[in-house]
Structure formats: C-alpha cells, structure tokens
Amino acid sequence: MKDFVIPDQGVTRSVGVFEGLSFKQAVATLVIALTLGLVAGAWDLMADYRRMRQEVTDATTANLALVRGLAVEAAFLLSADLAGEVANGLMQDPVVAEVRLVDNFGDVLGRKERPGAETAFPELAQWLFGDFTSHSLLLKSDQKGTSLDVGRLDLRLDPGRLMSRYISHIASTAAAGAARTVLLCLLVVAVFYVLITKPLLKISAAIGKVDPERPGDFLIAMPPRHQRDELGLLASTVNALLDQTQRGLRARDAAEAELAALARDLEQRVVERTAELAQEKEVVERANMELEKASRFISDGIRYASRIQTALLPDPATLSGSMMDFAVGWHPFEIVGGDYYWAGKFGDKTVVTVMDCTGHGVPGAFMTAVVSSILARVLHHHQHEDPAAILALLNTLVKSALRQDRADAPANDGLDAAICVVDHGRRILSFAGANQPLLIWSKGEMKLVQGDRCSLGYCDSPAELALTRHDFDIAEGDTFYLYTDGLVDQMGGPSQRLFGRRRLLEALSGVADLPLEQQKEKLFALLAEWRGGQALRDDTTFVAFRPRL
C-alpha cells in the first residue's frame, strides 16, 4: 500500500507569495491561451488538408469508377480510340496531370498528359500531396463466368495544382483564425484568473497548513460560490483524502501482515505447481517422442513411395537415342506428385505422353499409378498408333477402374493428357490432347496446337469421347514440347502475376536452337527467377523432344 504524503510546511508558500505571482500567472495563462489558439488554427489547417485529400481521392475514385466500363471495353478490344475517349474524359479534372491506359501485355492504348503547374513551393507540394497522386485501376472482363485481366488504367494527379488549391483555401481562413485566437486569449486569461487562479491560491494556502502526522485534523474550507463546481469538488476530494489517509496509516500494518502470509502461501503453491509441471513435462516429452516416431514412419513411407513413383517413369538417360533427342523436367509439388510422363518405342513409332492427374502429393501419386497401369495396358494390348483413340480408351478404362461410370460413384477423379505418336518412317507426328496443348518449333517459328477442351476419367466425362487428331509433317530440326499447367500457373514477377503461356512461348523461342537439355535448364532457371522466394504452386512437368531424320 502506498502512503499519502502531505507537503512539509517548511516548503509551503504563503498566500501573499501566491498573490505576488499573479502577474506572472496571467502572462503564463496568456501564453497558454495563445498556444491553444495556434494549435487550434494548426488543427483546422490539418483538418482542411485531410478533408481536401479525401475529397480529391473520392473524386478520383468516382471518376475511375465512372469510366471503368468504357476502359474495360477499350482494353478488351485493344481500341486506341476508346482508350483516347477514356483519357480525354478523365483529363477534364483540372488536377489530373496524366492518364494512361495499357493492355494486359503492357502496351499503351491511350495516353493524355498536361504540363505540371508552377508553384512557389514545389518540394512542399510533393511532400504534402505526392503520396497519393498515383492511382491505378486493374481492368477485369467477365467472360462466361470467368474474370480475365485485360489491362490497367493509370492516373496521376499534379501536386502543384493541388498545392495551389490548398493555399488559396487556407489564405481565406487565416485572418479569421488570427482574430479568433487573440479574442480567445483575452477571454481565457480573464476567466482563468477569476474562476481558477484566485480560488486555487486559497486552497494551496490551506493545504500548506496540513500536519503530515495528523492529516484528518486539518480540513480545507470550501471556497465561496464554488461548492458545486470543479474547485468545490477538489476541496471535497482533498478533505476525503486527508480523512482516508489517516485510516490508511492504521490499516497499513495489517495489510503488510496479510501480504506476508500471502507470500508464504504463494511460495508453497509455486513449489507444488513446479512438481506438477515437471510431471506434465515428462508426459509431453513422451508424446513428442511418439509423434517424432510417427512422423519418421510417415516420411519414410512417402520417400519410399517417391522411389516407387520414380520407377514408374521412364529413365531420362534412356529416352534419347538414334531416333530421338529428349529432355525432361519433372518437379512434383511435394515429395510425390500427380504429374506423369512416359515415352516408348513400338517398331518404327515412338509414343510420348504427359499427364496431369487430379490432386498432388500422395493422392496424386496414387492416381499416377492407376493411370500408368492403364496406359501400359492400352499401348501394349489395344492401341499405340492413333493418339485420339488412345485418349478415348484411356478415358473409358479410368472411369471403369475408379467406378466413376456408375451413378453412385464413390469419387470424382481424372486427368488431363497430351499424347504424340511419331512415325519415323513416314516422318509424321500425330497429336491429341485433353486440356493440354502441343508447342512446335519449326522453321524459326513457334506454333501452339490446342488440345480438346475436355478431361478424362471424371464422372461427367462422356463415355464415348471423340477427340481431335492433328497430323504434322516432320522437318529436320523440328522440336516439340509438352507441359502441364503447373509450369504456366506459377505466380511471381514484380506484380505477382501468372508466368503465363505468352512468357513460355517467348522463353522457348529464344532458346529453341540450343540442345534440349540446355533449353530445359534455361527455362527452369527463368521460372525460378520469376517465382522469387515463392514455392511451387503445383506439380510441374516439361518434356521436349526432337526427332532425328
């Protein structure tokens, strides 16, 4: 318990001394009032500044929202005329310095700008308004329930014009604020002395007479006409404090005794609780050991499953031979994954396939095992010449194996796939794809061949699925690429966007004349740079092959 301390009478000033300081108090009060007035003026200026910033921000946001529909249409149609109309409309706001509309490829469709306004305080204008002069609106187009990024609308405000508007506004209020401050100072000084300073001098004198040994015997007389205001409350509170202090002195010893007893009781409880915590720690340590053992068991199982899954894949070292050059990049999202690739020869024909099964990790790995077994059955016993027929039969057998050809199917799993059959004798490549494309580098150009927009094996996949077969003549140096969507769906870059098919085409076009292994290494190095510190989002598989004629 903290004792109440009464000021010593030897250091207490008399009433006459306080009255002698009344002039100094008046000056101090005037300074305080003047300071308050200046602070109030500064507060008004800050409020005007914030209000102006909010008004400009709201107006800019409203203008951007007003032209959003036209801007989306301009970006979607790549129309420079519509983009110009959007820019001209936004430039009607006198504080706008520049408007720029770009498409999702970064090309500028429309741009308008005006010279910045001259101001006597350019650095101050930049400091006050530079942080919110840039505004950007991401343009999205809804197509068949899918939201697509089509471009961006950028708008920059002129801090010089904003500064001029702010200065013209505060100049009109400066004179009124100054007069208000002076009047407030005079009024506060008078009221403060009459209502506060003089009664406080009397209360201070009374407090100075209190005996610290007997505070309850020296109560303060109530100031006249202040029985119901703050000074009366102060006097009443001090009197109550003096009375309670006397009682507190008597209760102090009893409280100290109780605290000592409580400390001894807490010591005993700490000892008991420490023993309990030690027992609980042993239980937790044993549980942690069991968890570590279980974790090692699961991790060992998954690593062993990875060896089994890797064994299902063809050995990359054996793929390249006298008839074909191969390069493979297979990166599962976890230790095991849902991507699968395969290549093999049947006489003078070579079959190359890349598949993306449902899920990743352990569920995806189980799917690849099922698909691997079914694919081997299809290729060796049914069909290995027509890729469209291979995919159709694969669809039927996967639905049957997973019992997804019935109304009460227990699950809904499947895959996307692309298959190429290379006829070395006829120099023809046949391709069929289910939600997966084929890239062809031929005669210095990169060509994209889309697969059919369907998946295989799912409950809603048609039982009699007809896919499109594409045939291409093979020329010397032609290179073919298959990949899963984990490659193009990786987020990254300065604006955290998808790597995308366009960047993939540009990257492969730049290295298409190099050996396939070097192409693969450069592509995955570029993808790692694009990801930055982010981890993979999905299983990633890339297969490149070049027939030798």
JSON list of C-alpha atoms in Angstrom, two decimals, residues 264 294 333 356 385 397 401 444 457:
[
{"chain": "A", "resi": 264, "resn": "ARG", "atom": "CA", "xyz": [4.25, -17.67, 2.13]},
{"chain": "A", "resi": 294, "resn": "ALA", "atom": "CA", "xyz": [5.14, -41.49, -36.29]},
{"chain": "A", "resi": 333, "resn": "PHE", "atom": "CA", "xyz": [4.82, -30.10, -55.70]},
{"chain": "A", "resi": 356, "resn": "ASP", "atom": "CA", "xyz": [-1.74, -34.21, -65.12]},
{"chain": "A", "resi": 385, "resn": "GLU", "atom": "CA", "xyz": [-0.83, -45.57, -83.32]},
{"chain": "A", "resi": 397, "resn": "LEU", "atom": "CA", "xyz": [-10.77, -47.51, -68.65]},
{"chain": "A", "resi": 401, "resn": "ALA", "atom": "CA", "xyz": [-11.22, -48.62, -62.83]},
{"chain": "A", "resi": 444, "resn": "GLY", "atom": "CA", "xyz": [12.13, -20.37, -86.97]},
{"chain": "A", "resi": 457, "resn": "GLY", "atom": "CA", "xyz": [-11.96, -40.26, -66.45]}
]
